[in-house]
mmCIF file of C-alpha atoms in Angstrom:
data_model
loop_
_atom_site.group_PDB
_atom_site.id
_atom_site.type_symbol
_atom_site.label_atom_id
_atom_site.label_comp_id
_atom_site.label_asym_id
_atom_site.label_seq_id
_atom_site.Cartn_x
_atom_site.Cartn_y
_atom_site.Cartn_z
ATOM 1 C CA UNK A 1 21.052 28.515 -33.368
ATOM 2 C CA UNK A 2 18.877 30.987 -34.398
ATOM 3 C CA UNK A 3 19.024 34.296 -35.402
ATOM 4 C CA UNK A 4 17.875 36.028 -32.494
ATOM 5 C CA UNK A 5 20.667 34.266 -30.378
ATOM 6 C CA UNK A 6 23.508 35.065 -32.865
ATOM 7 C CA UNK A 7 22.584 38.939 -32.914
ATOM 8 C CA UNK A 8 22.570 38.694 -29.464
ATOM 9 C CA UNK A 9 25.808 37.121 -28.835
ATOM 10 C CA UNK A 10 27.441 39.402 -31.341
ATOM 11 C CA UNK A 11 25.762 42.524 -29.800
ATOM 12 C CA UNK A 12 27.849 41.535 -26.484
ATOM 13 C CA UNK A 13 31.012 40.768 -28.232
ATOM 14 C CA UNK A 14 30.921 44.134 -30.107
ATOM 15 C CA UNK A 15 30.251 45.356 -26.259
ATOM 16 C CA UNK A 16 33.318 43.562 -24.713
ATOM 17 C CA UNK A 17 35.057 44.674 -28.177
ATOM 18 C CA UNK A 18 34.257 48.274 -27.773
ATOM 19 C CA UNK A 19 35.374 48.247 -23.774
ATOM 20 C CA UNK A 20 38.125 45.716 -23.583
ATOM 21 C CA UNK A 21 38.372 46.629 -19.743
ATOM 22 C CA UNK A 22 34.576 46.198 -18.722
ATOM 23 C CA UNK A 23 33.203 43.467 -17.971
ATOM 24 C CA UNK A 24 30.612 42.393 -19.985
ATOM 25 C CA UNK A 25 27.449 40.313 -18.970
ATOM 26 C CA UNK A 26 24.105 39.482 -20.957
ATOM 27 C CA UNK A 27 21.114 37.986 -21.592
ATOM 28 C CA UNK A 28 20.239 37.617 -18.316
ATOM 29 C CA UNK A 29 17.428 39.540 -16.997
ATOM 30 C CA UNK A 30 18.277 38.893 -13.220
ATOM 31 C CA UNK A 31 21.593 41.037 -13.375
ATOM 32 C CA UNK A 32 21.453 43.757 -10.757
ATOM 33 C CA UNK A 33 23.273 47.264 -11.087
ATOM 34 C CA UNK A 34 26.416 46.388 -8.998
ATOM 35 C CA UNK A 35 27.128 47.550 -5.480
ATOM 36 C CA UNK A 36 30.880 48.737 -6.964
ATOM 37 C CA UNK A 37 32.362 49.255 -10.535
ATOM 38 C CA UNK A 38 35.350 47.932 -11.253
ATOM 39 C CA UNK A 39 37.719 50.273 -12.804
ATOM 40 C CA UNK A 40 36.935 49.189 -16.485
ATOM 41 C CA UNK A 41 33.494 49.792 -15.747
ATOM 42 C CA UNK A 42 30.690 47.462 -16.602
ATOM 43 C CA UNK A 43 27.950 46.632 -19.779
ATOM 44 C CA UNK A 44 24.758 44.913 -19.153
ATOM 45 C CA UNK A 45 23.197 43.537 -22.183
ATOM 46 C CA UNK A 46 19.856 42.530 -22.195
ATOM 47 C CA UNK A 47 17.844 40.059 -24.367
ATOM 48 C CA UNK A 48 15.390 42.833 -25.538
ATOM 49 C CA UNK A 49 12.281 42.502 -27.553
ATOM 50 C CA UNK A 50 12.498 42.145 -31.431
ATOM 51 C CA UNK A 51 8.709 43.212 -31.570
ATOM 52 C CA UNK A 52 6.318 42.182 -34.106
ATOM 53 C CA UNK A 53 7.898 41.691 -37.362
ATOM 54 C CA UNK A 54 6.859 42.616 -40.599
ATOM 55 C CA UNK A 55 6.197 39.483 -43.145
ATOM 56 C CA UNK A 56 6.582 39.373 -46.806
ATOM 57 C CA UNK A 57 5.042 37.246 -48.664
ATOM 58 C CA UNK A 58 6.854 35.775 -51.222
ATOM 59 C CA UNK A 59 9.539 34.377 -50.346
ATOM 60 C CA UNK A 60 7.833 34.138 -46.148
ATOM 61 C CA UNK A 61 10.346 36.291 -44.549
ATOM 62 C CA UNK A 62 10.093 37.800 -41.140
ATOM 63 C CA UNK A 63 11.687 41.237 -40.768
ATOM 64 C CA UNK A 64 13.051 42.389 -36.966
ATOM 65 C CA UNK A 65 13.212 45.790 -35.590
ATOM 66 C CA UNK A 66 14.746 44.235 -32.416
ATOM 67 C CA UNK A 67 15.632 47.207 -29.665
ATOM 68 C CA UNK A 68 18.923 45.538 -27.452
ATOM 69 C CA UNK A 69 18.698 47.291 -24.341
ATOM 70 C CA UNK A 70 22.197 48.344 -22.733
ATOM 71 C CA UNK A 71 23.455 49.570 -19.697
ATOM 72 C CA UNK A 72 26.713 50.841 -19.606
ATOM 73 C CA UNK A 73 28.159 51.971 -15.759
ATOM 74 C CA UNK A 74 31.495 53.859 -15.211
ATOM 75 C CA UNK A 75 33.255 55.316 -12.442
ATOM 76 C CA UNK A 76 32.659 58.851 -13.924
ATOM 77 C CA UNK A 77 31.627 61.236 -16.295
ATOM 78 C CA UNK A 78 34.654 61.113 -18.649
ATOM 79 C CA UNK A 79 35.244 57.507 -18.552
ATOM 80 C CA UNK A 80 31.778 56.864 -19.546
ATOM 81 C CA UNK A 81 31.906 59.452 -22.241
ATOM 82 C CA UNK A 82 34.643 57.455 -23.663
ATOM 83 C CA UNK A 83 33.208 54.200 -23.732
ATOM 84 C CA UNK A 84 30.255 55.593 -25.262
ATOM 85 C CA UNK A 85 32.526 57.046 -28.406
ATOM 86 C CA UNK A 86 34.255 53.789 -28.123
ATOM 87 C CA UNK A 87 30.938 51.795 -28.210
ATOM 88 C CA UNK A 88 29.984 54.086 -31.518
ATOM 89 C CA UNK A 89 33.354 53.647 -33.318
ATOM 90 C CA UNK A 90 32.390 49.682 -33.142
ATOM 91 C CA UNK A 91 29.195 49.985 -34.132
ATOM 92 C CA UNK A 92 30.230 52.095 -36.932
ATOM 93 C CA UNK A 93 32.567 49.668 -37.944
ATOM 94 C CA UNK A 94 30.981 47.008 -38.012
ATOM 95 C CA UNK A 95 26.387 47.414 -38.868
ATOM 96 C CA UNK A 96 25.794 44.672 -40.066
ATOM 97 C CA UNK A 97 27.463 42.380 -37.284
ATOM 98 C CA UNK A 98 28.941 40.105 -39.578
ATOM 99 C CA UNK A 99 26.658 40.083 -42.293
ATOM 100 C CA UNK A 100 24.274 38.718 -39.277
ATOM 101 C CA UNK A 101 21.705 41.528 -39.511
ATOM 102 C CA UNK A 102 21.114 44.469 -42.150
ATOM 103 C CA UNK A 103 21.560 47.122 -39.991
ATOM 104 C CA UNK A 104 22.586 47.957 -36.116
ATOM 105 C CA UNK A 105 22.122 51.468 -34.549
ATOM 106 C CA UNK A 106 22.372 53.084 -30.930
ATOM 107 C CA UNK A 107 19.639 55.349 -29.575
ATOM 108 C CA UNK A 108 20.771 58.142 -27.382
ATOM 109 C CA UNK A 109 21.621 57.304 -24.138
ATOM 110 C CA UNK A 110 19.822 58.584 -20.911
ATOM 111 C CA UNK A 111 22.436 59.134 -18.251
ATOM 112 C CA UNK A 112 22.214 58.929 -14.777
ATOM 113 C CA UNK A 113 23.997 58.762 -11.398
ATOM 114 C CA UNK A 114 23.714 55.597 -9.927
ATOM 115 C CA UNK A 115 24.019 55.203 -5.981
ATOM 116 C CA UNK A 116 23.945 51.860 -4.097
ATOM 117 C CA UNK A 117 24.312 51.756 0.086
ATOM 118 C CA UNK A 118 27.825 51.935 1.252
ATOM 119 C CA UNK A 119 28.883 52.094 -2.215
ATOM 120 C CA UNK A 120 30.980 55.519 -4.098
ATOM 121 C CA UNK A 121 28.105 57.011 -6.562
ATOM 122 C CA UNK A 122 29.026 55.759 -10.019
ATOM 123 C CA UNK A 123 27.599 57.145 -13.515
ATOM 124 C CA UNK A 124 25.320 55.154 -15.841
ATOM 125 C CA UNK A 125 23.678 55.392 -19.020
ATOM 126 C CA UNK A 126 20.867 53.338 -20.427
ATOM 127 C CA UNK A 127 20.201 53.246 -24.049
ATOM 128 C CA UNK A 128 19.323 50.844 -26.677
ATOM 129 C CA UNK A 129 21.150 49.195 -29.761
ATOM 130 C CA UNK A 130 18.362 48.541 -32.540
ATOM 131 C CA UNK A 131 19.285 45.389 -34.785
ATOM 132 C CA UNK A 132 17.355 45.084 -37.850
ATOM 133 C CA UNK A 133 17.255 41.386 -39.010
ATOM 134 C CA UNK A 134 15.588 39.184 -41.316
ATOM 135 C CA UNK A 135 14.165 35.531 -40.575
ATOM 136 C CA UNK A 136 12.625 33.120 -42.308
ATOM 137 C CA UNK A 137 10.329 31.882 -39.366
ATOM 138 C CA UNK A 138 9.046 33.246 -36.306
ATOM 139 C CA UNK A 139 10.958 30.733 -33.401
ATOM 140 C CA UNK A 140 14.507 31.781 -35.703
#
């Protein structure tokens, strides 16, 4: 499997970590913003783009700066505070995913209220969890 794939799959199990009562779903760009949150909320994680990578030489190594998108919706303002300090205490606990990448950090997240037809308005924020990996080929 390569690396890309593992940091991904961790990112969304530190997600479903972080907010035990959301459900969790990623790596599928198709996902629409639900009609209805549950009451444990929701996190979308998204596949991203880990850019163009630095190389050094000697030994080849390819170095990621790969931004995670994430979309995390809640039923209001306070629960979605709180999984956002809950989302940072993981992350905090855990950078380096398992020894799977050097370094893992959250951007600041863009909030929003989200409203869908015949739906209750729900709050969102968008932000993005930067992995910073190293691989010794392009396609891993």
């Amino acid at each position: 499997m390569s690396r890309r794939l593992e940091v991904l799959r961790a990112v969304i199990a530190l997600v479903a970590t972080a907010l035990p009562a959301a459900e969790v779903v990623g790596l599928d760009e198709r996902e629409d913003l639900p009609t209805r949150v549950r009451a444990g909320g929701r996190a979308i994680v998204r596949a991203g783009d880990p850019g163009e990578p630095s190389i050094d030489l000697s030994p080849l190594t390819y170095n990621w700066t790969h931004r995670i998108p994430l979309e995390i919706l809640m039923s209001d303002e306070d629960t979605l505070d709180a999984a956002l300090e809950a989302l940072d205490g993981a992350i905090d606990s855990d950078r380096q995913l398992g020894g799977l990448c050097e370094w893992l950090e959250a951007e600041a997240p863009a909030t929003q209220n989200v409203r869908a037809e015949n739906a209750a308005g729900v709050r969102g924020a968008g932000l993005s969890l930067v992995a910073i990996y190293a691989t010794s080929s392009p396609l891993t």
